[in-house]
XYZ file of C-alpha atoms in Angstrom:
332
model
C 53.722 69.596 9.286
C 54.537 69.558 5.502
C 53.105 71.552 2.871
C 49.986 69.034 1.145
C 48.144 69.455 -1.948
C 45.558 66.537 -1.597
C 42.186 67.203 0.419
C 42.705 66.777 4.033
C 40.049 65.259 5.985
C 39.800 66.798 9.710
C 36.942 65.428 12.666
C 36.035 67.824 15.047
C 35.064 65.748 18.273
C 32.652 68.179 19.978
C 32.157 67.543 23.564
C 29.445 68.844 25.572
C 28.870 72.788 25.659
C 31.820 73.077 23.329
C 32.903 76.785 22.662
C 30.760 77.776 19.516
C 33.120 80.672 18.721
C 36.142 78.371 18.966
C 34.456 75.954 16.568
C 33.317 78.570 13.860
C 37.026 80.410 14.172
C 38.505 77.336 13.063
C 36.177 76.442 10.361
C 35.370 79.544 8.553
C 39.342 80.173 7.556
C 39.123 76.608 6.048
C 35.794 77.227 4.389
C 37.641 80.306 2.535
C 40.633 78.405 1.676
C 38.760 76.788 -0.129
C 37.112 79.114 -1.554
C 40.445 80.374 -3.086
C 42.008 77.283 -3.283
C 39.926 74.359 -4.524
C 38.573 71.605 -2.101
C 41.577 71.519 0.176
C 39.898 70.488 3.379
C 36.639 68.784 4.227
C 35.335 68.355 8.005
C 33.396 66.314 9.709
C 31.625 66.351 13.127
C 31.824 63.591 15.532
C 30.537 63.235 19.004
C 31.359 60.667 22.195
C 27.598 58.870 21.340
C 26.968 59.864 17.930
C 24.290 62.254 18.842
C 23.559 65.984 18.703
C 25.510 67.796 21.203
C 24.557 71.241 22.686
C 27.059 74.251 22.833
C 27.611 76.624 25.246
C 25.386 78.603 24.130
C 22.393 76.120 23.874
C 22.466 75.508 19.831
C 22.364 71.729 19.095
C 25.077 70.902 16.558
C 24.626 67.596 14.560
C 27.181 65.072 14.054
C 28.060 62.459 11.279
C 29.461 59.818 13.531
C 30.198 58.414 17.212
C 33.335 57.780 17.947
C 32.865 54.100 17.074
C 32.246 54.584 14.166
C 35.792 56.365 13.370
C 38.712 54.391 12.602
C 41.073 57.753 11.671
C 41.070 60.872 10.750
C 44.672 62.812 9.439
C 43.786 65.748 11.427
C 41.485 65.406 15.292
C 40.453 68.682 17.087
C 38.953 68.241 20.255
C 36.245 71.062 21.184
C 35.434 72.210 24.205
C 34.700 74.952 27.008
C 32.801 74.527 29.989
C 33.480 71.423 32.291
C 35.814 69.830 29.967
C 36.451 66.780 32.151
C 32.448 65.583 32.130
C 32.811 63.559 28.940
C 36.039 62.578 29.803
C 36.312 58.364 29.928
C 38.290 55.586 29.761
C 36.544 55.079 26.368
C 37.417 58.413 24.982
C 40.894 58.433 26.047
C 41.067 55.248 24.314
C 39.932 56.531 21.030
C 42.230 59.588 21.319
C 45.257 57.151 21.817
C 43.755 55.233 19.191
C 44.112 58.095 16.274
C 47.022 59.197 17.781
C 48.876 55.653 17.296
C 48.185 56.127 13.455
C 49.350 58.862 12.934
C 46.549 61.457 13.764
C 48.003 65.559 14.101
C 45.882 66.280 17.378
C 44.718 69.678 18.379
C 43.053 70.906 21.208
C 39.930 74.249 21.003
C 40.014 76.228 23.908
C 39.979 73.425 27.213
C 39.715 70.676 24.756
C 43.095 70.168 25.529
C 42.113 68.458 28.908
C 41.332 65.377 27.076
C 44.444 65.145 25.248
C 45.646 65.720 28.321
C 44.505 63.087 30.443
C 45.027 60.632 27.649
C 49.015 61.673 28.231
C 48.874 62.817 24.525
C 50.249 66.202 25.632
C 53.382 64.995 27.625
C 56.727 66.691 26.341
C 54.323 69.303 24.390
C 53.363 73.135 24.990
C 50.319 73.757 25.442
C 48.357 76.850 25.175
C 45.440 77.556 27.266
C 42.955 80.254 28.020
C 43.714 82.686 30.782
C 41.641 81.880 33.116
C 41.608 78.192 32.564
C 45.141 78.424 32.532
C 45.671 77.768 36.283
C 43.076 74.952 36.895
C 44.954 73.011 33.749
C 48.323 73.576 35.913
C 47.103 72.735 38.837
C 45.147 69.363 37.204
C 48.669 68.705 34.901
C 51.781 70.389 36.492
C 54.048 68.104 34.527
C 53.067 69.822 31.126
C 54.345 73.141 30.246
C 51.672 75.463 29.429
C 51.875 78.851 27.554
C 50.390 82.461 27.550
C 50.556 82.340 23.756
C 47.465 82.538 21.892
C 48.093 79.249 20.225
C 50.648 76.877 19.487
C 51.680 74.588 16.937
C 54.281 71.787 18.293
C 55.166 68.314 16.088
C 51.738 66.393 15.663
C 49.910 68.714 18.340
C 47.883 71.830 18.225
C 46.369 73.825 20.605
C 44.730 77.414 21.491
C 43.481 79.430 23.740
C 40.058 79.334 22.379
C 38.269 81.953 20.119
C 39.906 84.316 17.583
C 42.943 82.564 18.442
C 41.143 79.514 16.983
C 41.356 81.866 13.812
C 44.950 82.496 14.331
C 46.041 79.090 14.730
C 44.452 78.270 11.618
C 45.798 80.535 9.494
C 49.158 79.757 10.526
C 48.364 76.511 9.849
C 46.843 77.237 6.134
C 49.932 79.255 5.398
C 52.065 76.354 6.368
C 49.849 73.972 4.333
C 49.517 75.801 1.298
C 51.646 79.222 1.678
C 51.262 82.344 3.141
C 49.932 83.833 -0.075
C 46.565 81.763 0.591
C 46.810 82.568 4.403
C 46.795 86.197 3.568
C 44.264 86.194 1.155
C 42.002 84.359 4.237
C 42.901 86.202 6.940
C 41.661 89.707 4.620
C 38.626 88.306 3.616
C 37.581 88.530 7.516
C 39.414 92.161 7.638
C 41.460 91.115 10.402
C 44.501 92.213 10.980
C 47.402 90.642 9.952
C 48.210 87.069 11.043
C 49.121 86.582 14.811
C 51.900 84.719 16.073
C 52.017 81.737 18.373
C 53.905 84.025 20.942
C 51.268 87.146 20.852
C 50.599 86.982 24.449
C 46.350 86.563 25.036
C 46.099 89.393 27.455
C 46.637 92.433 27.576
C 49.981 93.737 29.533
C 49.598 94.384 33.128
C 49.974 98.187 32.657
C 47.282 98.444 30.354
C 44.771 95.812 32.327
C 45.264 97.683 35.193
C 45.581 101.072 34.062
C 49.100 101.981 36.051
C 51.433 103.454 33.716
C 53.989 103.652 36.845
C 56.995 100.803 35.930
C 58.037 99.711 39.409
C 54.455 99.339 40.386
C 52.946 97.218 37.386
C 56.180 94.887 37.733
C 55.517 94.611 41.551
C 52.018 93.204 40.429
C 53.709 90.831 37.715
C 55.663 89.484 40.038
C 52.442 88.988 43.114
C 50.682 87.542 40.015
C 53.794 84.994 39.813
C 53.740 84.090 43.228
C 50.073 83.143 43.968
C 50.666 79.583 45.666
C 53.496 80.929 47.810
C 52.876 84.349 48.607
C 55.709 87.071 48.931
C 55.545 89.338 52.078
C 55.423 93.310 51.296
C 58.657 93.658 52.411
C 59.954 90.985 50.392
C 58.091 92.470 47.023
C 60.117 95.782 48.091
C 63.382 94.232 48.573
C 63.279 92.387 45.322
C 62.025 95.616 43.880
C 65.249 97.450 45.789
C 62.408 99.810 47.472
C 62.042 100.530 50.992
C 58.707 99.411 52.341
C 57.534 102.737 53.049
C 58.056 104.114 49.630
C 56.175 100.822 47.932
C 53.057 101.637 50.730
C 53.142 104.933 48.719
C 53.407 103.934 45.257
C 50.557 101.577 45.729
C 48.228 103.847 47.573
C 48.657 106.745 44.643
C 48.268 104.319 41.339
C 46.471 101.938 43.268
C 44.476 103.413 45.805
C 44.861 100.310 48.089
C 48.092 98.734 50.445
C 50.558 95.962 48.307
C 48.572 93.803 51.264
C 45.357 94.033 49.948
C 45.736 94.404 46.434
C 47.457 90.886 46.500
C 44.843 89.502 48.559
C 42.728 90.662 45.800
C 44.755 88.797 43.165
C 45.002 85.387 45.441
C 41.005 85.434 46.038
C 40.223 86.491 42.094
C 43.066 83.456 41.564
C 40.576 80.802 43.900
C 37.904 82.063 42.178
C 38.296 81.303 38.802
C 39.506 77.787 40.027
C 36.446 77.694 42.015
C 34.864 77.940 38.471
C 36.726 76.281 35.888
C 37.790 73.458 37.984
C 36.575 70.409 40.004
C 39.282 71.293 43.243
C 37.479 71.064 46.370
C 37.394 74.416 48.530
C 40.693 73.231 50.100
C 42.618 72.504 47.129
C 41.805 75.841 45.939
C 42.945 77.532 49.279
C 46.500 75.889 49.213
C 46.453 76.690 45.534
C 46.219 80.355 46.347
C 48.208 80.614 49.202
C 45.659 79.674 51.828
C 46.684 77.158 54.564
C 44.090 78.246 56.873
C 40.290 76.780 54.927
C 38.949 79.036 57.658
C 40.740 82.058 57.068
C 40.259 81.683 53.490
C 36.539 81.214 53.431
C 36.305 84.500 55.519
C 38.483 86.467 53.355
C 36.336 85.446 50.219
C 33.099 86.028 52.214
C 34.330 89.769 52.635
C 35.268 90.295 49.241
C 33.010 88.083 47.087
C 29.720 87.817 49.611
C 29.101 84.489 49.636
C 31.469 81.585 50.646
C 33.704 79.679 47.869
C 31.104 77.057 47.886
C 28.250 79.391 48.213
C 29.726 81.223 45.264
C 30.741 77.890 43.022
C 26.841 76.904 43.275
C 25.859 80.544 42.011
C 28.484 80.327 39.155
C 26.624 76.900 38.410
C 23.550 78.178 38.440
C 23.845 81.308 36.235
C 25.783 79.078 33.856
C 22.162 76.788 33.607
C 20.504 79.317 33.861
C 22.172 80.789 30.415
C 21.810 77.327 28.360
C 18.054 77.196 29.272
C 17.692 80.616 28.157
C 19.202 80.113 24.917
C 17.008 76.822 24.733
C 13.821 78.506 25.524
C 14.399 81.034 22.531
C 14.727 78.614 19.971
C-alpha cells in the first residue's frame, strides 16, 4: 500500500457482538494521526441492516449506513468476535466481493476475518487469527494459511488477531501511509511500547506459559501441541526427542507433576474445548479434530476433566456468554 496524502475514507462493518477493544484499538491511533497530522482519515460505521448493533460487551454502537446503502469505501474492516458466522449471508458475501472488485484494501478485526473468508476474499493470503480462534478458523478453512503473528499486512488484505494488536496493525499501517515519524509520535502518545511487528508471536512462549524452564521438556509440549489431530504415542515424543521413555516419564513428572500421557490428554481436551466454543463443529467433528475417533471415549474423558459433557459444557459456555450481554444491558 503506497504512501497517500489525501483523506482516506475507511467503513467499519460491525457485525453482531463485535470486539469493542478491537474496534477502539484501531480507531484511536487514527484519531491521533490526525491529531498530528491534519484530517488524514475519516471513518464511518456501517452495519448488515443499517441499525444499531450491540458489542460484546452489551454497548449499542450506531451506524451511518446499511450495507445498501454503500457503493465503496478505499479501505473495509470487518469487526467481529463472538459467533462470527451468524451474520454471515449470501447478501453480505456479496457486498464484500462487491468492494473488493473495486478496488477496496480489506481487513479483518479479530474473527472478522471469517467473512472475508467465506466470501473466498482470503484465498492465497495469510491470515492472522486469535489463539484460540485460531483452530476453529483451520478447521472451517484449511486451504488458507493462517499465522501466530499478531497481525498481518498482505497486498489489499489486513488482518489481526484482535485487540492491542488492532493497535499494532494500525500503526504499521500509519507509518506506511504517512512515515514512521507520525507512527512514532502515535504509538507514544498511548505510552506503549515501541511498534510491534507482524511476526511478534501473540502468546507467550511455551516455557514461560507453562512455567518449565527445562528445554527438552517445553519442546516435547511444542511438539504434542503440533500434533493435536493425530496424536504422537509417548514413546514416539521420546524417540523424536532421542530420550528413552523412562527418562521422559521422569522429566515430566518433576517439571510437570503429571505422565507425557496425561498432560497431552490435557492439551487435546483444552484443544476440543475451545472448538466446542468458538465454533459451530458438532461434538464429533470436534473429537476427530482432537484426536478422538471414539465420540464415546471422548465424551468420558471430557466428563472427567471438565464435569460436564462437550455438549453439556457448550450450553454452559452459551449461557454465561448471555448471561454477560444482559448484564451489561441491565446496567445501562
Amino acid at each position: 500500500m503506497a504512501t497517500s496524502t489525501a483523506t482516506e475514507s475507511i467503513g467499519f462493518l460491525l457485525l453482531p457482538r463485535f470486539s469493542m477493544l478491537s474496534l477502539f484499538c484501531t480507531l484511536e491511533p487514527l484519531r491521533v494521526a490526525n491529531r498530528f497530522g491534519g484530517e488524514l482519515f475519516r471513518w464511518h460505521f456501517i452495519s448488515t441492516d443499517g441499525k444499531d448493533v450491540v458489542s460484546s460487551i452489551g454497548i449499542p454502537v450506531s451506524v451511518e449506513q446499511s450495507i445498501d446503502d454503500v457503493d465503496h469505501y478505499p479501505i473495509v474492516f470487518v469487526c467481529a468476535s463472538y459467533e462470527p458466522e451468524i451474520a454471515v449471508d449470501k447478501r453480505l458475501l456479496s457486498w464484500l466481493k462487491r468492494v473488493d472488485r473495486r478496488g477496496a484494501v480489506l481487513g479483518g478485526l479479530e474473527t472478522g476475518s471469517y467473512a472475508l473468508a467465506r466470501a473466498g476474499l482470503l484465498d492465497g493470503h495469510k491470515v492472522a487469527m486469535h489463539w484460540e480462534s485460531q483452530p476453529g478458523f483451520e478447521e472451517s478453512f484449511p486451504q488458507l494459511l493462517t499465522t501466530a503473528a499478531r497481525y498481518q499486512i498482505d497486498a489489499r488484505r489486513m488482518t489481526c488477531a484482535g485487540g492491542i494488536s488492532a493497535m499494532d496493525m494500525m500503526l504499521q499501517f500509519i507509518g506506511a501511509r504517512h512515515g514512521n515519524a507520525l507512527a512514532t509520535q502515535v504509538c507514544e502518545t498511548f505510552m506503549h511500547d515501541g511498534v510491534n511487528q507482524s511476526h511478534q508471536l501473540q502468546r507467550m512462549q511455551t516455557a514461560e506459559r507453562f512455567d518449565i524452564r527445562h528445554e527438552q521438556v517445553w519442546k516435547i509440549i511444542e511438539l504434542m501441541e503440533q500434533n493435536i489431530e493425530e496424536p504422537l504415542s509417548a514413546s514416539q515424543l521420546a524417540d523424536l526427542n532421542g530420550l528413552p521413555l523412562r527418562q521422559l516419564e521422569r522429566l515430566f513428572k518433576k517439571h510437570c507433576h503429571d505422565t507425557p500421557t496425561r498432560f497431552y490428554l490435557r492439551l487435546r481436551l483444552e484443544r476440543a474445548r475451545q472448538l466446542l466454543k468458538h465454533t459451530r463443529m458438532s461434538v464429533v467433528e470436534v473429537a476427530v479434530a482432537c484426536g478422538f475417533h471414539s465420540p464415546e471415549y471422548f465424551s468420558r474423558r471430557y466428563r472427567a476433566v471438565f464435569d460436564c459433557s462437550p455438549r453439556e459444557d457448550r450450553k454452559i459456555q452459551a449461557e454465561l456468554e448471555r448471561m454477560s450481554l444482559g448484564t451489561c444491558r441491565t446496567q445501562r
